[in-house]
Coordinates of C-alpha atoms and ligand atoms in Angstrom, one line a residue:
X6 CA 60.9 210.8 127.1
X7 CA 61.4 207.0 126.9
X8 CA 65.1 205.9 125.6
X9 CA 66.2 202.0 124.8
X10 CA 69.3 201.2 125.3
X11 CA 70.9 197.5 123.9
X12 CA 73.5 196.4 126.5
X13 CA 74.8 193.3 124.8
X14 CA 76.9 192.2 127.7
X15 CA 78.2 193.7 131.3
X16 CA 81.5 195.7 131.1
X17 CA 84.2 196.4 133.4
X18 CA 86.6 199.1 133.1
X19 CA 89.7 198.8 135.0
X20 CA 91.5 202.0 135.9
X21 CA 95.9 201.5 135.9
X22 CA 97.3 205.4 136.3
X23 CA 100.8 205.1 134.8
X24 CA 103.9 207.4 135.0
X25 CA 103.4 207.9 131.4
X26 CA 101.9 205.8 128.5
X27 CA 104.2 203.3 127.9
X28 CA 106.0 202.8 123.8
X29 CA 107.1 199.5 122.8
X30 CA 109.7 198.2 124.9
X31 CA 109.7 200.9 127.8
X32 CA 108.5 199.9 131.3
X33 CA 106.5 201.9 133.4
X34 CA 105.6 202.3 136.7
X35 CA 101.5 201.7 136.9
X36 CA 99.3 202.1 140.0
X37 CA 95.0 200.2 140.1
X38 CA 92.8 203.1 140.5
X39 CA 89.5 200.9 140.4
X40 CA 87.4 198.6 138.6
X41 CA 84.7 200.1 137.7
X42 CA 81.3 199.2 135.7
X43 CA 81.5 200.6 131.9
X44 CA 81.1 199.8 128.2
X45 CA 79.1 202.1 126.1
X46 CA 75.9 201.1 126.0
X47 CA 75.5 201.0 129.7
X48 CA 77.6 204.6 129.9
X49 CA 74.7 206.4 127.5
X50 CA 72.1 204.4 129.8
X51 CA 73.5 206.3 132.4
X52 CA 74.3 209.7 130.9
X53 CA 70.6 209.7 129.6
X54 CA 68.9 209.0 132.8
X55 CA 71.1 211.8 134.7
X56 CA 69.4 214.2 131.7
X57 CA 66.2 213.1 133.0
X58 CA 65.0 210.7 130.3
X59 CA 63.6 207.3 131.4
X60 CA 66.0 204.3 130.2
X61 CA 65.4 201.0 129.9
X62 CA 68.6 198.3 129.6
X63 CA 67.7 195.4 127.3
X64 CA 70.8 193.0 126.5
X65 CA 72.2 189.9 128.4
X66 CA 74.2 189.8 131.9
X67 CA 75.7 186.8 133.8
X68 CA 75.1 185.7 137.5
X69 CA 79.1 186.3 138.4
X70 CA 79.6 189.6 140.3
X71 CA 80.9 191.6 137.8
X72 CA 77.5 191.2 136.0
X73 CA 75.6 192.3 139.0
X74 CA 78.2 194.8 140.3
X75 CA 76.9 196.1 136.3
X76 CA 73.0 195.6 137.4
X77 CA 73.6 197.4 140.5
X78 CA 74.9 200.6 138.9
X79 CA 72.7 200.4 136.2
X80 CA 69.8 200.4 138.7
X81 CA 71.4 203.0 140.8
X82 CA 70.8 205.2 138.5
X83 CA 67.3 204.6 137.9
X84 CA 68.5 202.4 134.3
X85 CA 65.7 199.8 134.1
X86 CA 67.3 196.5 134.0
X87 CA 63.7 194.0 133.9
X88 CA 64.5 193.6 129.7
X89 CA 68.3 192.2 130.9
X90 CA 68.3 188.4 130.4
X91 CA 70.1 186.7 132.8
X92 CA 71.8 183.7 131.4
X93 CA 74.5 182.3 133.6
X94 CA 78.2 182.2 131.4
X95 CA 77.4 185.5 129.9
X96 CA 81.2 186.5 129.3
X97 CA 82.3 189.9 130.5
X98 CA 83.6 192.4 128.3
X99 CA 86.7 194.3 129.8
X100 CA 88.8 197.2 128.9
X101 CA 92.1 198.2 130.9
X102 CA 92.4 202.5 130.7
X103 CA 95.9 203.6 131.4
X104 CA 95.9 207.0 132.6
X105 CA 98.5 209.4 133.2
X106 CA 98.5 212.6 135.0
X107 CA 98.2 215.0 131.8
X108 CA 94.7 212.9 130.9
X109 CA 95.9 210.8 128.7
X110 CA 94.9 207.6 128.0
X111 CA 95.6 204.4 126.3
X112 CA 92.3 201.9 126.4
X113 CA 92.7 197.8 125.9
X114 CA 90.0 195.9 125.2
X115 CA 89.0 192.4 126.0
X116 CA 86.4 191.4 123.8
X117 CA 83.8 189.0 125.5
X118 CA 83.6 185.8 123.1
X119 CA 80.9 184.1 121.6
X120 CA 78.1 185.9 119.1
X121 CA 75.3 187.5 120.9
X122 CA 72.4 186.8 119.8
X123 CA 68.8 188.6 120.4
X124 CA 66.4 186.9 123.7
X125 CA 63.0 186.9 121.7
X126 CA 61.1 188.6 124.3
X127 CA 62.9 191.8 123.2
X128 CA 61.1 192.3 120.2
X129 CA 57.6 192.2 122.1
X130 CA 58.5 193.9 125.3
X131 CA 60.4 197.0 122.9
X132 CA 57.6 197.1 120.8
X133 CA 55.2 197.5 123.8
X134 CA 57.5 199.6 125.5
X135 CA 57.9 202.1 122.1
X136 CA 60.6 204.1 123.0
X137 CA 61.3 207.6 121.6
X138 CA 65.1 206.5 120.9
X139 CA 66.7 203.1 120.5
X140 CA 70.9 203.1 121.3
X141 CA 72.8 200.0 120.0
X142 CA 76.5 200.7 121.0
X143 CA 77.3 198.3 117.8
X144 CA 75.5 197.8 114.4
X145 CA 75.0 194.2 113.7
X146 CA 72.5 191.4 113.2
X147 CA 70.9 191.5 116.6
X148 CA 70.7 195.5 116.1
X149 CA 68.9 194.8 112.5
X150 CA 67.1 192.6 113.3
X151 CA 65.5 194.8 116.3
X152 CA 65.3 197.9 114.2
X153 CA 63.6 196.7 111.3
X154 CA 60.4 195.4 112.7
X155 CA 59.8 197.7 115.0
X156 CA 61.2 200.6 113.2
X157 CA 57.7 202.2 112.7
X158 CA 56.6 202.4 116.7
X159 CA 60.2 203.6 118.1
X160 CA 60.4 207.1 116.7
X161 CA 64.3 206.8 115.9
X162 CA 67.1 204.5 115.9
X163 CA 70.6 205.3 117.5
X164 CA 73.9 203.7 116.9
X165 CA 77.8 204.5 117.7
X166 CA 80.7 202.9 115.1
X167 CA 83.7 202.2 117.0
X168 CA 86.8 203.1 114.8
X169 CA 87.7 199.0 114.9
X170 CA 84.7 198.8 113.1
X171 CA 84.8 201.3 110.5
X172 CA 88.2 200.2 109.6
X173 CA 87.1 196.6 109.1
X174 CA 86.4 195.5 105.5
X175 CA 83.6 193.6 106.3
X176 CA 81.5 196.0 108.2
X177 CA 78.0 196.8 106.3
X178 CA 78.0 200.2 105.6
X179 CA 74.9 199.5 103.6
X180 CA 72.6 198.5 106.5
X181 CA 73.2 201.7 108.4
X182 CA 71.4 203.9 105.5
X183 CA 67.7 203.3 107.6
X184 CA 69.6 204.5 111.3
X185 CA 68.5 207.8 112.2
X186 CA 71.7 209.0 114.2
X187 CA 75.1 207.2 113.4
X188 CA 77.7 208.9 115.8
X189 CA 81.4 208.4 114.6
X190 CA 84.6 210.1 116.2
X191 CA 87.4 211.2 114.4
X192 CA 89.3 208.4 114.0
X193 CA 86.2 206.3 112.9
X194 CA 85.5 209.1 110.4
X195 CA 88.6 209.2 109.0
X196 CA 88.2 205.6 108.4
X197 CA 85.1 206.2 106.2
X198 CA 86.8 208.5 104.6
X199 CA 84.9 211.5 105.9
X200 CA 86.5 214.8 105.6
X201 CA 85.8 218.7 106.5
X202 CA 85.2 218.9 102.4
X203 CA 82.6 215.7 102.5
X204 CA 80.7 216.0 105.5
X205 CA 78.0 214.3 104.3
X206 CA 80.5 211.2 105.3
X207 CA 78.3 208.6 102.7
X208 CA 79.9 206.0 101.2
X209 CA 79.4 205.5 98.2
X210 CA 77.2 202.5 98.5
X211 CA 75.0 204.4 100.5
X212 CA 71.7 205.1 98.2
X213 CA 70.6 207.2 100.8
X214 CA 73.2 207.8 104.1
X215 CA 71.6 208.1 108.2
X216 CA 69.0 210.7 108.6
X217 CA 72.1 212.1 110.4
X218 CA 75.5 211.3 110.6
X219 CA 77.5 212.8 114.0
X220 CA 81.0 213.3 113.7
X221 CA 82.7 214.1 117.1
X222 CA 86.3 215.8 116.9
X223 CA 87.8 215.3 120.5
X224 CA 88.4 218.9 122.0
X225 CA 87.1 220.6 118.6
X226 CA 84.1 220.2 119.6
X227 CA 81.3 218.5 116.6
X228 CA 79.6 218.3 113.4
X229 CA 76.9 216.6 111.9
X230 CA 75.0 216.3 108.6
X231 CA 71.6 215.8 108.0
X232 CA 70.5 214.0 104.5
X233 CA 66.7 214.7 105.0
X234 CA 67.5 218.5 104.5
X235 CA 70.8 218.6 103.5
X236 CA 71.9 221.0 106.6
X237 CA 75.2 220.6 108.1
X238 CA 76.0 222.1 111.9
X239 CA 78.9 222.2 113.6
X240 CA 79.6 223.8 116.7
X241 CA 83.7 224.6 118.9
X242 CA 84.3 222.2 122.1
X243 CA 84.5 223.6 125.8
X244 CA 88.1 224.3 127.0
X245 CA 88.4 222.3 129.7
X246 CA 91.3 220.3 131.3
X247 CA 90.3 216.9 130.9
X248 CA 91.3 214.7 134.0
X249 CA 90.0 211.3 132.0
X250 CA 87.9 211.5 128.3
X251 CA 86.4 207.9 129.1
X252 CA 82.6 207.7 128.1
X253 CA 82.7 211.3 126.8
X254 CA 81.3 209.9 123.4
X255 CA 78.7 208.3 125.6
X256 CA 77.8 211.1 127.1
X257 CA 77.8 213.4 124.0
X258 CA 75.8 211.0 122.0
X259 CA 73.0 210.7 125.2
X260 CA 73.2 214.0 125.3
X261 CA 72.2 214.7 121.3
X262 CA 69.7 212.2 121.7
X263 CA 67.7 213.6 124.8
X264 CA 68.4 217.4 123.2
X265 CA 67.2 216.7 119.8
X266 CA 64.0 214.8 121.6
X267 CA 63.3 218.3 123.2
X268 CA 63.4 220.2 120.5
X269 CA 67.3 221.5 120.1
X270 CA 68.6 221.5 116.7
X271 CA 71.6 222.6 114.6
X272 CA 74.4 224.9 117.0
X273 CA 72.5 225.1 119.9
X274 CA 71.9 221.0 120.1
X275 CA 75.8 220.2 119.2
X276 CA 76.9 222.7 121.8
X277 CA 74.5 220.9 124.7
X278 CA 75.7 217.9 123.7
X279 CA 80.0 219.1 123.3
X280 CA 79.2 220.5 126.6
X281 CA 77.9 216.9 128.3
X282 CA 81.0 215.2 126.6
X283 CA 83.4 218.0 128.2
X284 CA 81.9 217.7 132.0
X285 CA 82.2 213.7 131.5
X286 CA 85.9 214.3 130.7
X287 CA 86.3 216.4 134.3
X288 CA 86.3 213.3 136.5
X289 CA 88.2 210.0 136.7
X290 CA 86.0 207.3 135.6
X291 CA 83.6 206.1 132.8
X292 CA 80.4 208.2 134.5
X293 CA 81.6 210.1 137.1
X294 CA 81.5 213.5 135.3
X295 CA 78.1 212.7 133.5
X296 CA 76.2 216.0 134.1
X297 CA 72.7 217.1 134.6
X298 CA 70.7 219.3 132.3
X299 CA 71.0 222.1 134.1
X300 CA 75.2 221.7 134.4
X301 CA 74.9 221.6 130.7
X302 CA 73.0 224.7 130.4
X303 CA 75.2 226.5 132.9
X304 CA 78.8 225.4 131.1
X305 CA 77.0 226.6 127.9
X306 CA 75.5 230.0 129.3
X307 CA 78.8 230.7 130.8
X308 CA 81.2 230.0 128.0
X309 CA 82.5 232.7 125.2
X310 CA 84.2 231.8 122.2
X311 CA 85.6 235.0 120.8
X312 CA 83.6 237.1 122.7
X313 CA 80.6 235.4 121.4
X314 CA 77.8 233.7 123.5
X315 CA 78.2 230.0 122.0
X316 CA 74.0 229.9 121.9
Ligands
LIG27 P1 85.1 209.4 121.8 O1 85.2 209.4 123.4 O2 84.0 208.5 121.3 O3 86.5 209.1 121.2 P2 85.4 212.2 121.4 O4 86.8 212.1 122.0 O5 85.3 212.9 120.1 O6 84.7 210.8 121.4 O7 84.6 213.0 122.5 C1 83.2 213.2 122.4 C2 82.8 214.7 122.6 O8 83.2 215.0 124.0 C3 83.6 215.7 121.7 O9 82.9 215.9 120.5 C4 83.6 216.9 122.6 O10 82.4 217.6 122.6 C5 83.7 216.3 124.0 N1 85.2 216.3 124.4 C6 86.0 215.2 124.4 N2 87.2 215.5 124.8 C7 87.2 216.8 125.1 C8 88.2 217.7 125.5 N3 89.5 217.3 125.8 N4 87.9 219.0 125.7 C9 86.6 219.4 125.5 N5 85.6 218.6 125.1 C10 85.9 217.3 124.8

Protein backbone atom coordinates (compact mmCIF):
# COMPACT_ATOMS: atom_id res chain seq x y z
CA UNK A 1 0.00 0.00 0.00
CA UNK A 2 1.35 3.42 -1.26
CA UNK A 3 0.43 6.54 1.20
CA UNK A 4 1.27 10.47 0.31
CA UNK A 5 1.88 12.39 2.81
CA UNK A 6 2.04 16.66 2.28
CA UNK A 7 4.67 17.92 4.63
CA UNK A 8 4.38 21.65 4.04
CA UNK A 9 7.35 22.63 6.15
CA UNK A 10 9.89 20.85 8.76
CA UNK A 11 8.74 20.87 12.43
CA UNK A 12 10.43 20.91 15.65
CA UNK A 13 9.00 19.93 18.80
CA UNK A 14 10.66 21.11 21.85
CA UNK A 15 10.12 19.02 25.03
CA UNK A 16 10.10 21.60 28.59
CA UNK A 17 8.88 18.98 31.61
CA UNK A 18 7.39 21.47 34.18
CA UNK A 19 6.49 20.96 37.89
CA UNK A 20 3.07 21.53 36.83
CA UNK A 21 1.30 23.48 33.91
CA UNK A 22 1.64 26.84 34.74
CA UNK A 23 -1.99 29.39 35.13
CA UNK A 24 -1.57 32.89 34.44
CA UNK A 25 0.66 34.54 36.62
CA UNK A 26 2.25 31.40 38.48
CA UNK A 27 5.92 30.53 37.81
CA UNK A 28 7.10 27.23 37.48
CA UNK A 29 10.03 25.36 37.57
CA UNK A 30 10.69 23.83 33.76
CA UNK A 31 13.44 21.37 32.77
CA UNK A 32 14.49 20.80 28.28
CA UNK A 33 13.81 17.26 27.71
CA UNK A 34 14.78 17.43 23.83
CA UNK A 35 14.17 18.86 20.61
CA UNK A 36 12.86 16.64 18.64
CA UNK A 37 11.58 16.42 14.82
CA UNK A 38 7.56 16.66 14.67
CA UNK A 39 4.51 18.27 13.18
CA UNK A 40 1.71 16.18 11.95
CA UNK A 41 2.25 15.48 8.62
CA UNK A 42 5.63 14.14 9.15
CA UNK A 43 4.27 12.16 12.59
CA UNK A 44 1.51 10.14 10.18
CA UNK A 45 4.53 9.69 7.63
CA UNK A 46 6.14 7.99 10.30
CA UNK A 47 3.32 6.09 12.10
CA UNK A 48 2.30 4.78 8.56
CA UNK A 49 5.59 3.46 7.51
CA UNK A 50 6.09 1.60 11.06
CA UNK A 51 2.46 -0.17 9.87
CA UNK A 52 4.28 -1.24 6.98
CA UNK A 53 2.82 0.99 4.22
CA UNK A 54 5.26 2.70 1.85
CA UNK A 55 5.26 6.66 2.41
CA UNK A 56 6.36 9.16 0.31
CA UNK A 57 6.95 12.99 1.89
CA UNK A 58 6.12 15.70 -0.61
CA UNK A 59 6.19 19.38 0.81
CA UNK A 60 9.07 21.94 1.15
CA UNK A 61 12.25 21.85 3.68
CA UNK A 62 15.16 24.37 4.16
CA UNK A 63 18.96 23.81 4.10
CA UNK A 64 19.37 24.90 8.08
CA UNK A 65 19.74 21.83 10.37
CA UNK A 66 16.58 21.69 11.75
CA UNK A 67 15.24 20.95 8.12
CA UNK A 68 17.70 18.14 7.70
CA UNK A 69 17.72 17.00 11.33
CA UNK A 70 13.62 16.55 9.82
CA UNK A 71 15.00 14.71 6.45
CA UNK A 72 17.05 12.53 8.45
CA UNK A 73 14.31 11.14 10.60
CA UNK A 74 12.02 11.13 7.95
CA UNK A 75 14.42 8.89 6.01
CA UNK A 76 15.23 6.88 9.01
CA UNK A 77 12.22 5.49 8.88
CA UNK A 78 12.13 4.53 5.48
CA UNK A 79 9.66 8.04 4.73
CA UNK A 80 10.66 8.88 1.08
CA UNK A 81 11.82 12.33 1.10
CA UNK A 82 12.93 12.70 -3.13
CA UNK A 83 9.19 14.81 -3.62
CA UNK A 84 10.59 17.33 -0.64
CA UNK A 85 11.68 20.56 -2.39
CA UNK A 86 14.50 22.04 -0.93
CA UNK A 87 14.40 25.78 -1.05
CA UNK A 88 16.77 27.52 1.20
CA UNK A 89 14.70 30.14 3.87
CA UNK A 90 12.04 27.53 4.19
CA UNK A 91 10.84 28.78 7.80
CA UNK A 92 10.51 26.12 10.51
CA UNK A 93 7.42 25.45 12.18
CA UNK A 94 7.90 24.96 16.08
CA UNK A 95 5.85 23.92 18.88
CA UNK A 96 7.07 24.08 22.71
CA UNK A 97 5.09 20.81 24.75
CA UNK A 98 5.16 21.36 28.46
CA UNK A 99 4.87 18.22 30.17
CA UNK A 100 4.37 17.39 33.64
CA UNK A 101 4.67 14.13 35.38
CA UNK A 102 0.82 13.12 35.42
CA UNK A 103 1.06 13.43 31.24
CA UNK A 104 -0.23 16.46 30.82
CA UNK A 105 0.49 18.80 28.45
CA UNK A 106 0.19 22.21 27.34
CA UNK A 107 1.42 22.69 23.40
CA UNK A 108 2.63 26.30 21.94
CA UNK A 109 2.89 26.77 18.52
CA UNK A 110 5.09 28.91 16.38
CA UNK A 111 3.56 29.17 13.14
CA UNK A 112 6.26 29.30 10.23
CA UNK A 113 5.41 32.57 8.13
CA UNK A 114 4.77 33.10 4.72
CA UNK A 115 1.89 31.16 2.46
CA UNK A 116 3.04 27.85 1.12
CA UNK A 117 2.54 27.39 -2.00
CA UNK A 118 2.46 24.04 -4.23
CA UNK A 119 6.27 23.13 -6.23
CA UNK A 120 4.63 22.14 -9.65
CA UNK A 121 6.44 18.98 -10.05
CA UNK A 122 4.00 17.58 -7.36
CA UNK A 123 1.19 17.39 -9.38
CA UNK A 124 3.16 15.05 -11.99
CA UNK A 125 5.35 13.06 -9.78
CA UNK A 126 1.77 12.26 -7.32
CA UNK A 127 0.03 11.57 -10.24
CA UNK A 128 2.67 9.07 -11.47
CA UNK A 129 3.28 7.95 -8.13
CA UNK A 130 -0.88 7.26 -7.56
CA UNK A 131 -0.99 6.64 -4.12
CA UNK A 132 -3.68 4.58 -2.40
CA UNK A 133 -4.11 7.53 0.33
CA UNK A 134 -3.17 11.21 0.13
CA UNK A 135 -2.64 12.96 4.00
CA UNK A 136 -2.72 16.82 4.09
CA UNK A 137 -2.22 17.75 7.78
CA UNK A 138 -4.19 21.12 6.73
CA UNK A 139 -7.00 21.75 4.17
CA UNK A 140 -6.20 24.69 2.01
CA UNK A 141 -5.39 25.89 -1.43
CA UNK A 142 -2.25 23.91 -2.04
CA UNK A 143 -4.34 20.75 -0.62
CA UNK A 144 -7.25 21.64 -3.29
CA UNK A 145 -5.52 22.22 -5.65
CA UNK A 146 -3.64 18.73 -5.41
CA UNK A 147 -6.77 16.83 -4.78
CA UNK A 148 -8.81 17.96 -7.41
CA UNK A 149 -6.90 16.98 -10.48
CA UNK A 150 -5.66 14.04 -9.39
CA UNK A 151 -8.56 13.02 -7.41
CA UNK A 152 -9.50 10.14 -9.92
CA UNK A 153 -5.91 8.12 -9.80
CA UNK A 154 -5.24 8.43 -5.88
CA UNK A 155 -7.92 6.15 -4.50
CA UNK A 156 -8.77 8.52 -1.44
CA UNK A 157 -7.94 11.72 0.05
CA UNK A 158 -6.95 12.30 3.84
CA UNK A 159 -7.01 15.40 5.86
CA UNK A 160 -6.82 16.38 9.84
CA UNK A 161 -8.69 19.95 11.02
CA UNK A 162 -6.84 21.34 13.81
CA UNK A 163 -9.35 22.81 16.35
CA UNK A 164 -7.69 26.57 15.45
CA UNK A 165 -9.06 25.81 12.30
CA UNK A 166 -12.47 24.77 12.85
CA UNK A 167 -13.01 27.61 15.12
CA UNK A 168 -11.95 30.18 12.56
CA UNK A 169 -14.72 31.88 10.57
CA UNK A 170 -13.10 31.80 7.51
CA UNK A 171 -12.27 28.23 7.20
CA UNK A 172 -14.20 26.50 4.05
CA UNK A 173 -16.21 23.98 5.32
CA UNK A 174 -17.58 23.70 1.85
CA UNK A 175 -14.36 22.41 0.12
CA UNK A 176 -13.95 19.48 2.45
CA UNK A 177 -17.45 17.78 1.11
CA UNK A 178 -15.08 15.77 -1.84
CA UNK A 179 -12.25 14.54 1.09
CA UNK A 180 -12.79 11.04 1.84
CA UNK A 181 -11.58 10.94 5.56
CA UNK A 182 -11.69 14.30 7.61
CA UNK A 183 -10.34 13.39 11.16
CA UNK A 184 -11.41 15.97 13.94
CA UNK A 185 -10.82 15.66 17.81
CA UNK A 186 -13.01 16.66 20.30
CA UNK A 187 -12.33 20.06 20.60
CA UNK A 188 -12.34 20.59 16.80
CA UNK A 189 -15.72 18.81 16.73
CA UNK A 190 -17.25 20.68 19.23
CA UNK A 191 -16.33 23.65 17.19
CA UNK A 192 -18.44 22.37 14.24
CA UNK A 193 -20.88 21.85 16.31
CA UNK A 194 -20.82 18.04 16.24
CA UNK A 195 -22.50 16.27 18.91
CA UNK A 196 -23.15 12.47 20.21
CA UNK A 197 -26.95 13.41 18.85
CA UNK A 198 -25.47 14.64 15.24
CA UNK A 199 -22.78 12.53 14.42
CA UNK A 200 -23.01 12.99 11.02
CA UNK A 201 -21.04 16.37 12.16
CA UNK A 202 -22.18 18.26 8.45
CA UNK A 203 -22.61 21.60 8.40
CA UNK A 204 -25.16 22.86 7.05
CA UNK A 205 -23.56 24.06 3.90
CA UNK A 206 -22.41 20.76 3.29
CA UNK A 207 -24.54 19.42 0.16
CA UNK A 208 -22.97 16.33 0.72
CA UNK A 209 -20.32 15.95 3.97
CA UNK A 210 -16.65 13.64 3.68
CA UNK A 211 -17.17 10.09 2.63
CA UNK A 212 -16.28 9.87 6.38
CA UNK A 213 -15.93 12.14 9.03
CA UNK A 214 -13.50 10.76 12.22
CA UNK A 215 -14.22 12.09 15.41
CA UNK A 216 -11.52 11.20 18.04
CA UNK A 217 -12.48 11.62 21.84
CA UNK A 218 -9.12 11.58 23.77
CA UNK A 219 -9.20 8.48 26.27
CA UNK A 220 -12.95 7.62 25.01
CA UNK A 221 -11.77 6.09 22.50
CA UNK A 222 -13.67 7.16 18.59
CA UNK A 223 -16.40 7.49 16.28
CA UNK A 224 -16.99 8.10 12.83
CA UNK A 225 -19.79 8.49 10.24
CA UNK A 226 -19.95 7.43 6.99
CA UNK A 227 -22.36 9.52 4.40
CA UNK A 228 -22.01 6.95 1.51
CA UNK A 229 -24.00 4.39 3.74
CA UNK A 230 -25.20 6.29 6.42
CA UNK A 231 -23.34 3.84 9.09
CA UNK A 232 -21.93 5.26 12.11
CA UNK A 233 -19.17 3.17 14.35
CA UNK A 234 -17.80 3.95 17.39
CA UNK A 235 -15.61 2.00 19.34
CA UNK A 236 -14.14 2.65 23.83
CA UNK A 237 -10.26 3.77 24.03
CA UNK A 238 -7.48 1.48 25.72
CA UNK A 239 -6.84 2.27 29.48
CA UNK A 240 -3.53 3.17 29.52
CA UNK A 241 -1.49 5.63 31.57
CA UNK A 242 -0.36 8.05 29.14
CA UNK A 243 3.27 9.34 29.74
CA UNK A 244 2.86 12.02 26.70
CA UNK A 245 -0.48 12.11 24.16
CA UNK A 246 1.80 14.04 21.42
CA UNK A 247 1.15 12.69 17.80
CA UNK A 248 -1.53 10.22 19.14
CA UNK A 249 -3.99 11.81 16.56
CA UNK A 250 -1.20 11.12 14.09
CA UNK A 251 -0.87 7.95 14.83
CA UNK A 252 -4.68 7.13 15.07
CA UNK A 253 -5.44 8.69 11.86
CA UNK A 254 -2.27 6.54 10.00
CA UNK A 255 -3.52 3.97 11.60
CA UNK A 256 -7.34 4.22 10.18
CA UNK A 257 -5.86 4.85 6.96
CA UNK A 258 -3.52 1.83 6.56
CA UNK A 259 -6.53 -0.44 8.40
CA UNK A 260 -9.29 0.66 6.26
CA UNK A 261 -6.78 0.02 3.08
CA UNK A 262 -6.66 -3.64 4.39
CA UNK A 263 -9.87 -4.22 4.63
CA UNK A 264 -10.96 -3.29 8.48
CA UNK A 265 -14.12 -1.52 8.81
CA UNK A 266 -16.65 -0.20 11.41
CA UNK A 267 -15.57 -1.54 15.39
CA UNK A 268 -12.84 -3.58 14.48
CA UNK A 269 -10.98 -0.58 12.30
CA UNK A 270 -11.70 2.17 15.14
CA UNK A 271 -10.33 -0.13 17.71
CA UNK A 272 -6.89 -0.78 15.59
CA UNK A 273 -6.61 2.53 15.17
CA UNK A 274 -7.73 3.79 19.28
CA UNK A 275 -5.26 1.16 19.96
CA UNK A 276 -2.11 2.89 17.71
CA UNK A 277 -3.14 6.29 19.31
CA UNK A 278 -2.94 4.69 22.99
CA UNK A 279 0.67 2.99 22.41
CA UNK A 280 1.89 6.52 20.82
CA UNK A 281 0.74 8.07 24.11
CA UNK A 282 3.10 5.40 26.16
CA UNK A 283 6.35 7.20 25.38
CA UNK A 284 7.85 10.68 25.69
CA UNK A 285 8.03 12.18 22.43
CA UNK A 286 6.03 12.94 19.12
CA UNK A 287 6.91 9.12 17.63
CA UNK A 288 8.46 7.23 20.09
CA UNK A 289 5.45 5.08 21.01
CA UNK A 290 4.26 4.65 17.29
CA UNK A 291 3.58 0.88 17.21
CA UNK A 292 3.76 -1.88 14.73
CA UNK A 293 0.91 -3.89 13.43
CA UNK A 294 1.37 -6.53 15.28
CA UNK A 295 1.65 -4.34 18.88
CA UNK A 296 -1.68 -3.16 17.64
CA UNK A 297 -3.15 -6.54 17.23
CA UNK A 298 -1.68 -7.75 20.52
CA UNK A 299 -3.09 -4.43 22.77
CA UNK A 300 -6.40 -5.23 20.99
CA UNK A 301 -6.42 -9.18 21.40
CA UNK A 302 -5.41 -8.65 24.98
CA UNK A 303 -7.87 -6.04 26.06
CA UNK A 304 -11.56 -6.62 27.73
CA UNK A 305 -13.99 -4.08 28.09
CA UNK A 306 -16.63 -5.51 30.36
CA UNK A 307 -15.65 -8.85 29.97
CA UNK A 308 -16.05 -8.46 26.35
CA UNK A 309 -13.25 -9.12 23.69
CA UNK A 310 -13.13 -5.45 22.08
CA UNK A 311 -13.01 -7.37 18.35
P1 LIG B 1 -5.37 14.65 19.26
O1 LIG B 1 -4.02 14.10 19.70
O2 LIG B 1 -5.43 14.95 17.80
O3 LIG B 1 -5.93 15.73 20.14
P2 LIG B 1 -6.91 12.61 20.66
O4 LIG B 1 -6.40 13.17 21.95
O5 LIG B 1 -8.39 12.48 20.52
O6 LIG B 1 -6.36 13.41 19.39
O7 LIG B 1 -6.21 11.18 20.49
C1 LIG B 1 -6.36 10.38 19.34
C2 LIG B 1 -6.67 8.96 19.73
O8 LIG B 1 -5.59 8.43 20.52
C3 LIG B 1 -7.93 8.81 20.59
O9 LIG B 1 -9.10 8.67 19.79
C4 LIG B 1 -7.62 7.51 21.34
O10 LIG B 1 -7.89 6.39 20.53
C5 LIG B 1 -6.09 7.60 21.55
N1 LIG B 1 -5.79 8.23 22.86
C6 LIG B 1 -5.43 9.52 23.07
N2 LIG B 1 -5.26 9.77 24.39
C7 LIG B 1 -5.52 8.60 25.03
C8 LIG B 1 -5.50 8.18 26.40
N3 LIG B 1 -5.21 9.02 27.39
N4 LIG B 1 -5.83 6.89 26.68
C9 LIG B 1 -6.14 6.02 25.69
N5 LIG B 1 -6.16 6.35 24.39
C10 LIG B 1 -5.85 7.62 24.05
Amino acid sequence: MKIAAFVPTPCIDRYIRVSSQPSAGAKVVGRLEGDWPGGVAANFAVAAARLGAAVHAFGWAGTDSASELCLASLRSERVGTRLISIRAGTPVYGTTVLLNDDGERSIIHFPATGTVTADPRWRGALGRLAPDVCYFSFWGEVAAELAEPARRRWRLVATTVESTAAASSDFDWTSLQDVDFVFLNDEAASALGWSAARPECAPANWARGPRVVVVTQGAAGSRYFSSRDGVTAQAPGFDVRPVDTTGAGDAFAAAFCVHWLAGFRAAPLLARANAAGALATQALGPRTGFASRQAIEELVASARIGGEAVV
